[in-house]
Amino acid sequence: MSDDPRKPLTKLVQAGRKPEWTGMPGQPGGIVSPPVWRASTILYDDVAHLRKAAGSSTHERLFYGRKGTPTAWSLADALTEMEPGAEGTMLFPSGVAAIACALMAVLKPGDRLLMVDSAYDPTRSFCTQMLKSHGIETIYYDPVAPALDAHLADGPIRAIFLESPGSLTFEVQDIPAISAWARANGIVTLMDNTWATPLYFPAMAHGVDIAILACTKYIVGHSDVMMGSVTANAQWFGKVRQTAYLFGQMVSPDDAWLAARGLRTLGVRLAQHRDGALAVARWLKDQPEVARVLHPALPDCPGHDLWRRDFSGSTGLFSFVLDGGDEAARAALIDGLAHFGIGYSWGGFESLALPVDPARYRTATRWAAEGPAVRLHIGLEDPADLIADLAAGLARYRAAA
Ligand SMILES: *Cc1c(COP(=O)(O)O)cnc(C)c1O
């Protein structure tokens, strides 16, 4: 797949649309997108065919509903095509399910895992609760100054988990350097690539073994489906697939179809999320009430130079830190916003605002800030409306602070 000459935007349109999934045998032509193939039971012509199916690979073959139908295979193939160097993709009912299964595929009791300190909080919970109970130790490391060799001194490391930019605080990691270090030491690299997607950061081309997406966010793009994906290289795909099968993980054909529909417009959506978020972030940076804007494309963000070197774009999610004030002042800002919803998740077409408290989710590093922080997802609205809304919000904050 690595020598595929097509540009990413072309792949987004064409990927996964195999003729055998969009046409009918013996008839010329076909439809544009693979339809929703709903199934539990698959019927066989006779016992011999049933036995044969059970004894051979079920990958992308009709076998039983849990192993999927062409609707999900098409989406999985499309995600694989978007990630040069990938062997295959498995789909999961949520991003967290994808993270959990990827970790279970590579780790066994007695192993040690390096986990980035700025990881998505439910990823941390899986480590501190599930992995710990399986006898797997998690060691948290600084996203910006990882000092990885020091951890080798205490014993072998099985895997390292990256997330860049980090959740809530958006530190950018040196993925190529960390991946090269891991490879040299026989350590598996897993990365949560939800923020950039393979469109703006092809993780495997930067040395990652296993790339994870919360498809719930930008792949689906419309805030109406939960889904996750794990894309792996040739060394790891077999293990990931086997683990997913053992846990009975799958997605519904209807959800796969909606996610595939979202994928086709990822390019235009991300470009508008990127431009809108940059306009809002640059405006916020100049406001006296704002101490810092945490956005990888702004020069002040930790790791900005790495972002510029490695990423081909920024997306719609970033945070800002208020200059003083308390919970009530922050709530006064957020509560009156007209164009921002208040809620978890992100990646849909709509803007969201969320109070965030990164200090609660850090153990290897300390989060010190001038005041409370707010995470924004910039949707596809006109940024001028969003900026006017935030200006009124900052006035409410000033009055309350
Ligand atoms: C939302 C999110 C997830 C989890 O995805 P769900 O589909 O909500 O389970 C994982 N990683 C990151 C960075 C996220 O933002």
Short mmCIF file of C-alpha atoms and ligand atoms in Angstrom, two decimals:
data_model
loop_
_atom_site.label_atom_id
_atom_site.label_comp_id
_atom_site.label_asym_id
_atom_site.label_seq_id
_atom_site.Cartn_x
_atom_site.Cartn_y
_atom_site.Cartn_z
CA MET A 1 0.00 0.00 0.00
CA SER A 2 2.96 2.31 0.65
CA ASP A 3 3.71 2.84 -3.04
CA ASP A 4 0.10 3.86 -3.82
CA PRO A 5 0.62 7.03 -5.92
CA ARG A 6 -2.80 8.53 -5.09
CA LYS A 7 -2.98 11.61 -2.91
CA PRO A 8 -4.88 11.28 0.41
CA LEU A 9 -7.91 13.33 -0.75
CA THR A 10 -8.32 11.03 -3.76
CA LYS A 11 -8.07 7.96 -1.54
CA LEU A 12 -10.77 9.33 0.79
CA VAL A 13 -13.19 9.32 -2.14
CA GLN A 14 -12.22 5.97 -3.65
CA ALA A 15 -11.10 3.80 -0.73
CA GLY A 16 -12.96 0.60 0.10
CA ARG A 17 -15.40 0.73 -2.81
CA LYS A 18 -14.62 -2.73 -4.20
CA PRO A 19 -16.74 -3.73 -7.24
CA GLU A 20 -17.80 -6.98 -5.57
CA TRP A 21 -19.39 -4.95 -2.79
CA THR A 22 -21.10 -2.37 -5.02
CA GLY A 23 -22.33 -4.56 -7.89
CA MET A 24 -24.15 -7.83 -8.54
CA PRO A 25 -22.61 -10.95 -10.09
CA GLY A 26 -23.31 -11.21 -13.79
CA GLN A 27 -24.57 -7.64 -14.09
CA PRO A 28 -22.52 -4.75 -15.47
CA GLY A 29 -22.03 -1.57 -13.48
CA GLY A 30 -22.77 -0.92 -9.85
CA ILE A 31 -23.78 1.57 -7.20
CA VAL A 32 -21.39 4.15 -5.76
CA SER A 33 -21.16 3.10 -2.10
CA PRO A 34 -21.43 -0.39 -0.57
CA PRO A 35 -24.93 -0.67 0.92
CA VAL A 36 -25.95 -1.81 4.39
CA TRP A 37 -25.58 -5.59 4.51
CA ARG A 38 -27.42 -6.63 7.67
CA ALA A 39 -26.80 -10.19 8.83
CA SER A 40 -26.52 -12.63 11.67
CA THR A 41 -26.91 -16.06 10.03
CA ILE A 42 -25.08 -16.78 6.80
CA LEU A 43 -26.65 -19.67 4.84
CA TYR A 44 -24.46 -22.32 3.21
CA ASP A 45 -25.30 -24.44 0.18
CA ASP A 46 -24.54 -27.69 1.98
CA VAL A 47 -22.61 -29.20 4.88
CA ALA A 48 -19.41 -29.39 2.86
CA HIS A 49 -19.47 -25.61 2.25
CA LEU A 50 -20.24 -24.93 5.91
CA ARG A 51 -17.29 -27.08 6.99
CA LYS A 52 -15.02 -25.43 4.44
CA ALA A 53 -15.95 -21.92 5.61
CA ALA A 54 -15.29 -22.83 9.25
CA GLY A 55 -11.88 -24.23 8.40
CA SER A 56 -10.57 -21.28 6.42
CA SER A 57 -9.84 -17.60 7.10
CA THR A 58 -12.99 -15.60 7.83
CA HIS A 59 -11.29 -12.29 7.03
CA GLU A 60 -13.59 -10.39 4.66
CA ARG A 61 -15.63 -13.53 3.96
CA LEU A 62 -19.29 -14.10 4.78
CA PHE A 63 -19.19 -16.55 7.69
CA TYR A 64 -21.37 -15.32 10.57
CA GLY A 65 -22.65 -11.81 11.35
CA ARG A 66 -20.13 -11.22 14.12
CA LYS A 67 -17.28 -11.39 11.59
CA GLY A 68 -18.90 -8.57 9.63
CA THR A 69 -20.34 -8.03 6.19
CA PRO A 70 -19.06 -5.98 3.22
CA THR A 71 -20.35 -2.73 4.80
CA ALA A 72 -17.86 -2.93 7.67
CA TRP A 73 -15.10 -4.51 5.56
CA SER A 74 -15.32 -1.61 3.13
CA LEU A 75 -14.89 0.96 5.90
CA ALA A 76 -12.04 -1.02 7.46
CA ASP A 77 -10.29 -1.28 4.10
CA ALA A 78 -10.75 2.45 3.51
CA LEU A 79 -9.08 3.26 6.84
CA THR A 80 -6.24 0.88 5.95
CA GLU A 81 -5.77 2.60 2.59
CA MET A 82 -5.51 5.97 4.37
CA GLU A 83 -2.57 4.71 6.45
CA PRO A 84 0.47 3.88 4.27
CA GLY A 85 2.34 0.92 5.75
CA ALA A 86 -0.79 -0.64 7.27
CA GLU A 87 -1.77 -4.28 6.82
CA GLY A 88 -5.36 -4.05 8.02
CA THR A 89 -7.96 -2.45 10.28
CA MET A 90 -10.41 -3.81 12.86
CA LEU A 91 -13.51 -1.85 13.89
CA PHE A 92 -14.87 -1.49 17.44
CA PRO A 93 -18.07 -0.20 19.04
CA SER A 94 -16.23 2.82 20.55
CA GLY A 95 -12.83 4.46 20.64
CA VAL A 96 -12.29 3.17 24.16
CA ALA A 97 -13.07 -0.40 23.02
CA ALA A 98 -10.45 0.01 20.29
CA ILE A 99 -7.82 1.24 22.77
CA ALA A 100 -8.63 -1.56 25.22
CA CYS A 101 -8.40 -4.30 22.57
CA ALA A 102 -5.16 -2.92 21.09
CA LEU A 103 -3.55 -2.95 24.53
CA MET A 104 -4.82 -6.47 25.26
CA ALA A 105 -3.42 -7.63 21.90
CA VAL A 106 0.14 -6.63 22.78
CA LEU A 107 0.35 -7.05 26.57
CA LYS A 108 0.42 -10.10 28.84
CA PRO A 109 0.75 -10.53 32.62
CA GLY A 110 4.12 -9.34 33.92
CA ASP A 111 4.60 -6.82 31.09
CA ARG A 112 5.37 -3.14 31.62
CA LEU A 113 3.71 -0.41 29.56
CA LEU A 114 4.89 3.17 29.05
CA MET A 115 1.87 5.49 28.86
CA VAL A 116 2.00 9.17 27.93
CA ASP A 117 0.94 11.37 30.85
CA SER A 118 -1.35 13.47 28.63
CA ALA A 119 -3.41 10.44 27.54
CA TYR A 120 -7.18 10.53 27.22
CA ASP A 121 -8.49 9.89 30.74
CA PRO A 122 -10.45 6.65 30.00
CA THR A 123 -7.20 5.23 28.54
CA ARG A 124 -5.58 5.89 31.92
CA SER A 125 -8.53 4.24 33.69
CA PHE A 126 -8.14 1.10 31.58
CA CYS A 127 -4.47 0.91 32.61
CA THR A 128 -4.94 1.63 36.29
CA GLN A 129 -7.93 -0.71 36.64
CA MET A 130 -8.00 -3.45 33.99
CA LEU A 131 -4.30 -3.80 33.13
CA LYS A 132 -3.28 -3.58 36.76
CA SER A 133 -5.64 -6.43 37.69
CA HIS A 134 -3.99 -8.51 34.94
CA GLY A 135 -0.55 -7.96 36.45
CA ILE A 136 0.54 -5.37 33.89
CA GLU A 137 2.36 -2.31 35.20
CA THR A 138 1.77 1.12 33.65
CA ILE A 139 4.50 3.76 33.88
CA TYR A 140 3.55 7.29 32.92
CA TYR A 141 6.02 9.49 31.03
CA ASP A 142 6.30 13.19 30.21
CA PRO A 143 4.95 13.87 26.67
CA VAL A 144 7.46 16.65 26.01
CA ALA A 145 10.60 15.38 27.85
CA PRO A 146 10.06 11.61 27.93
CA ALA A 147 13.54 10.48 29.22
CA LEU A 148 12.69 6.96 28.10
CA ASP A 149 16.05 5.25 28.68
CA ALA A 150 15.66 5.78 32.42
CA HIS A 151 12.66 3.41 32.42
CA LEU A 152 14.63 0.62 30.72
CA ALA A 153 16.96 0.51 33.70
CA ASP A 154 14.11 -0.87 35.85
CA GLY A 155 13.39 -3.82 33.54
CA PRO A 156 12.09 -4.59 30.06
CA ILE A 157 9.25 -2.57 28.53
CA ARG A 158 6.76 -4.34 26.27
CA ALA A 159 4.93 -1.39 24.70
CA ILE A 160 4.77 2.40 24.58
CA PHE A 161 1.51 4.29 24.06
CA LEU A 162 1.50 7.73 22.44
CA GLU A 163 -1.18 10.34 21.99
CA SER A 164 -0.26 13.49 20.13
CA PRO A 165 -1.32 16.17 20.63
CA GLY A 166 -2.23 15.20 24.21
CA SER A 167 -5.81 15.25 25.45
CA LEU A 168 -6.91 18.56 27.03
CA THR A 169 -3.44 20.17 26.94
CA PHE A 170 -2.25 19.43 23.37
CA GLU A 171 1.47 18.75 23.91
CA VAL A 172 3.03 17.41 20.69
CA GLN A 173 5.28 14.34 20.96
CA ASP A 174 8.32 13.49 18.86
CA ILE A 175 6.70 10.41 17.32
CA PRO A 176 9.52 9.52 14.86
CA ALA A 177 12.18 9.71 17.62
CA ILE A 178 10.11 7.73 20.13
CA SER A 179 9.19 5.12 17.50
CA ALA A 180 12.84 4.71 16.48
CA TRP A 181 13.83 4.35 20.13
CA ALA A 182 11.09 1.75 20.64
CA ARG A 183 12.07 -0.24 17.55
CA ALA A 184 15.72 -0.28 18.63
CA ASN A 185 14.65 -1.69 22.00
CA GLY A 186 12.09 -4.23 20.72
CA ILE A 187 9.16 -2.21 22.09
CA VAL A 188 5.75 -2.01 20.36
CA THR A 189 4.37 1.48 19.62
CA LEU A 190 0.64 2.25 19.84
CA MET A 191 -0.74 5.69 19.12
CA ASP A 192 -4.11 7.35 19.68
CA ASN A 193 -4.29 9.43 16.48
CA THR A 194 -7.85 10.72 16.92
CA TRP A 195 -6.99 14.45 16.79
CA ALA A 196 -5.14 14.54 13.46
CA THR A 197 -6.60 11.43 11.75
CA PRO A 198 -4.41 9.72 9.12
CA LEU A 199 -5.24 12.61 6.79
CA TYR A 200 -3.07 15.09 8.73
CA PHE A 201 -0.77 12.57 10.41
CA PRO A 202 -0.19 9.15 8.80
CA ALA A 203 1.06 7.45 11.97
CA MET A 204 2.67 4.37 10.43
CA ALA A 205 4.72 6.44 8.02
CA HIS A 206 6.17 8.02 11.18
CA GLY A 207 7.12 4.66 12.69
CA VAL A 208 4.04 3.67 14.73
CA ASP A 209 3.07 -0.05 14.76
CA ILE A 210 -0.58 0.26 15.79
CA ALA A 211 -2.70 3.37 15.12
CA ILE A 212 -5.98 3.87 16.98
CA LEU A 213 -8.85 6.23 16.12
CA ALA A 214 -11.97 7.21 17.99
CA CYS A 215 -13.95 7.23 14.73
CA THR A 216 -16.75 8.72 16.87
CA LYS A 217 -15.00 12.04 16.31
CA TYR A 218 -13.90 13.14 12.83
CA ILE A 219 -14.42 9.94 10.80
CA VAL A 220 -18.14 9.85 11.63
CA GLY A 221 -18.14 13.64 11.87
CA HIS A 222 -21.83 14.12 12.67
CA SER A 223 -22.13 13.31 16.41
CA ASP A 224 -24.46 10.39 15.79
CA VAL A 225 -22.36 7.19 15.89
CA MET A 226 -19.91 5.66 18.37
CA MET A 227 -17.02 3.74 16.78
CA GLY A 228 -13.32 3.00 17.09
CA SER A 229 -10.67 1.51 14.82
CA VAL A 230 -7.30 -0.19 15.21
CA THR A 231 -5.04 -0.16 12.16
CA ALA A 232 -1.88 -2.26 12.40
CA ASN A 233 1.19 -3.11 10.38
CA ALA A 234 1.92 -6.62 9.07
CA GLN A 235 3.68 -7.60 12.28
CA TRP A 236 0.69 -6.81 14.50
CA PHE A 237 -2.48 -7.01 12.45
CA GLY A 238 -2.95 -10.76 12.93
CA LYS A 239 -2.74 -10.42 16.71
CA VAL A 240 -5.11 -7.44 16.75
CA ARG A 241 -7.65 -9.30 14.59
CA GLN A 242 -7.43 -12.44 16.73
CA THR A 243 -7.91 -10.43 19.93
CA ALA A 244 -10.90 -8.58 18.47
CA TYR A 245 -12.48 -11.90 17.45
CA LEU A 246 -11.86 -13.42 20.90
CA PHE A 247 -13.58 -10.46 22.57
CA GLY A 248 -16.42 -10.65 20.04
CA GLN A 249 -15.87 -7.07 18.97
CA MET A 250 -17.71 -5.75 15.91
CA VAL A 251 -19.75 -2.78 14.67
CA SER A 252 -23.27 -2.71 13.29
CA PRO A 253 -23.56 -2.43 9.49
CA ASP A 254 -25.72 0.68 9.88
CA ASP A 255 -23.02 2.39 11.96
CA ALA A 256 -20.29 1.32 9.51
CA TRP A 257 -22.33 2.75 6.66
CA LEU A 258 -22.74 6.10 8.47
CA ALA A 259 -19.02 6.21 9.30
CA ALA A 260 -18.12 5.46 5.67
CA ARG A 261 -20.43 8.28 4.59
CA GLY A 262 -18.61 10.57 7.00
CA LEU A 263 -15.21 9.48 5.72
CA ARG A 264 -15.95 10.68 2.17
CA THR A 265 -16.16 14.31 3.33
CA LEU A 266 -13.36 14.19 5.90
CA GLY A 267 -11.11 16.32 3.68
CA VAL A 268 -13.45 19.28 3.29
CA ARG A 269 -14.69 19.09 6.87
CA LEU A 270 -11.21 19.02 8.39
CA ALA A 271 -10.08 21.95 6.25
CA GLN A 272 -12.95 24.05 7.58
CA HIS A 273 -12.48 22.84 11.18
CA ARG A 274 -8.78 23.74 10.82
CA ASP A 275 -9.38 27.23 9.43
CA GLY A 276 -12.18 28.07 11.86
CA ALA A 277 -10.20 26.85 14.88
CA LEU A 278 -7.12 28.81 13.81
CA ALA A 279 -9.18 32.00 13.44
CA VAL A 280 -10.73 31.56 16.89
CA ALA A 281 -7.42 30.52 18.53
CA ARG A 282 -5.54 33.51 17.12
CA TRP A 283 -8.26 35.87 18.27
CA LEU A 284 -8.34 34.34 21.75
CA LYS A 285 -4.57 34.69 22.07
CA ASP A 286 -4.91 38.48 21.89
CA GLN A 287 -7.61 38.78 24.56
CA PRO A 288 -6.47 40.15 27.95
CA GLU A 289 -8.60 37.59 29.84
CA VAL A 290 -6.73 34.69 28.18
CA ALA A 291 -3.39 33.63 29.67
CA ARG A 292 -2.55 30.93 27.10
CA VAL A 293 -3.99 29.18 24.09
CA LEU A 294 -3.07 25.50 23.81
CA HIS A 295 -3.15 24.88 20.05
CA PRO A 296 -0.31 23.01 18.29
CA ALA A 297 -0.33 25.36 15.30
CA LEU A 298 0.36 28.38 17.54
CA PRO A 299 4.09 28.87 18.24
CA ASP A 300 3.64 28.90 22.06
CA CYS A 301 2.23 25.37 22.25
CA PRO A 302 4.75 22.84 23.69
CA GLY A 303 6.05 20.83 20.74
CA HIS A 304 4.90 23.32 18.10
CA ASP A 305 8.08 22.79 16.04
CA LEU A 306 7.46 19.03 16.03
CA TRP A 307 3.89 19.64 14.89
CA ARG A 308 5.16 21.81 12.03
CA ARG A 309 7.69 19.17 11.03
CA ASP A 310 5.41 16.12 11.18
CA PHE A 311 1.75 17.12 10.72
CA SER A 312 0.18 18.41 7.51
CA GLY A 313 -2.66 20.21 9.29
CA SER A 314 -4.37 21.10 12.54
CA THR A 315 -7.97 20.32 13.41
CA GLY A 316 -10.81 21.88 15.38
CA LEU A 317 -10.00 20.95 18.98
CA PHE A 318 -7.90 23.07 21.34
CA SER A 319 -7.97 24.59 24.83
CA PHE A 320 -7.30 27.95 26.41
CA VAL A 321 -6.35 28.98 29.94
CA LEU A 322 -8.02 31.94 31.59
CA ASP A 323 -5.90 34.50 33.43
CA GLY A 324 -7.17 33.93 36.96
CA GLY A 325 -10.77 33.46 38.05
CA ASP A 326 -12.58 30.53 39.55
CA GLU A 327 -15.08 27.82 38.66
CA ALA A 328 -17.99 30.27 38.82
CA ALA A 329 -16.30 32.75 36.46
CA ARG A 330 -15.54 29.95 34.00
CA ALA A 331 -19.13 28.73 34.22
CA ALA A 332 -20.37 32.27 33.54
CA LEU A 333 -18.31 32.27 30.34
CA ILE A 334 -19.51 28.87 29.13
CA ASP A 335 -23.14 28.88 30.29
CA GLY A 336 -24.22 31.88 28.23
CA LEU A 337 -22.65 30.80 24.93
CA ALA A 338 -25.19 30.78 22.12
CA HIS A 339 -23.29 28.83 19.45
CA PHE A 340 -21.40 26.29 21.57
CA GLY A 341 -22.99 23.20 23.03
CA ILE A 342 -21.83 22.01 26.45
CA GLY A 343 -20.91 18.34 26.34
CA TYR A 344 -18.35 15.58 26.00
CA SER A 345 -16.94 14.21 22.77
CA TRP A 346 -16.14 16.35 19.71
CA GLY A 347 -15.52 16.00 15.98
CA GLY A 348 -19.08 16.67 14.82
CA PHE A 349 -20.10 19.61 12.64
CA GLU A 350 -21.10 21.66 15.71
CA SER A 351 -19.06 23.72 18.14
CA LEU A 352 -18.67 22.64 21.76
CA ALA A 353 -17.24 24.16 24.94
CA LEU A 354 -16.12 22.11 27.93
CA PRO A 355 -14.58 23.07 31.30
CA VAL A 356 -11.42 20.96 31.70
CA ASP A 357 -9.18 20.35 34.73
CA PRO A 358 -6.02 18.62 33.46
CA ALA A 359 -4.36 18.51 36.91
CA ARG A 360 -6.72 15.64 37.84
CA TYR A 361 -5.33 13.44 35.07
CA ARG A 362 -1.57 13.90 35.47
CA THR A 363 0.84 11.83 37.55
CA ALA A 364 4.27 12.03 35.84
CA THR A 365 4.03 15.76 35.20
CA ARG A 366 2.36 18.66 36.98
CA TRP A 367 -0.25 20.86 35.36
CA ALA A 368 0.26 24.41 36.60
CA ALA A 369 -1.98 27.08 35.14
CA GLU A 370 -2.83 30.75 35.58
CA GLY A 371 -6.54 29.99 35.91
CA PRO A 372 -9.25 27.54 34.84
CA ALA A 373 -9.14 26.03 31.35
CA VAL A 374 -11.75 25.62 28.64
CA ARG A 375 -11.62 23.16 25.74
CA LEU A 376 -13.29 24.22 22.50
CA HIS A 377 -14.30 22.19 19.51
CA ILE A 378 -14.72 24.54 16.57
CA GLY A 379 -17.43 23.26 14.27
CA LEU A 380 -18.31 24.27 10.72
CA GLU A 381 -20.07 27.54 11.66
CA ASP A 382 -18.78 30.93 10.50
CA PRO A 383 -15.89 31.75 12.87
CA ALA A 384 -17.04 35.40 13.10
CA ASP A 385 -20.20 34.25 14.91
CA LEU A 386 -18.14 32.07 17.24
CA ILE A 387 -15.71 34.89 18.03
CA ALA A 388 -18.55 37.32 18.82
CA ASP A 389 -20.07 34.66 21.09
CA LEU A 390 -16.76 34.13 22.90
CA ALA A 391 -16.23 37.90 23.23
CA ALA A 392 -19.53 38.13 25.11
CA GLY A 393 -18.47 35.10 27.15
CA LEU A 394 -15.19 36.72 28.15
CA ALA A 395 -17.14 39.83 29.24
CA ARG A 396 -19.32 37.62 31.48
CA TYR A 397 -16.15 36.00 32.85
CA ARG A 398 -14.59 39.41 33.56
CA ALA A 399 -17.73 40.54 35.38
CA ALA A 400 -17.77 37.35 37.49
CA ALA A 401 -14.02 37.05 38.18
C1 LIG B 1 -13.16 10.50 22.49
C2 LIG B 1 -11.79 9.98 22.50
C3 LIG B 1 -11.55 8.62 22.66
C4 LIG B 1 -12.64 7.61 22.94
O1 LIG B 1 -13.58 7.49 21.94
P1 LIG B 1 -15.06 6.98 22.27
O2 LIG B 1 -15.60 6.63 20.94
O3 LIG B 1 -15.76 8.13 22.93
O4 LIG B 1 -14.95 5.79 23.17
C5 LIG B 1 -10.24 8.19 22.61
N1 LIG B 1 -9.22 9.04 22.42
C6 LIG B 1 -9.42 10.35 22.27
C7 LIG B 1 -8.25 11.24 22.06
C8 LIG B 1 -10.71 10.87 22.32
O5 LIG B 1 -10.90 12.19 22.21
#
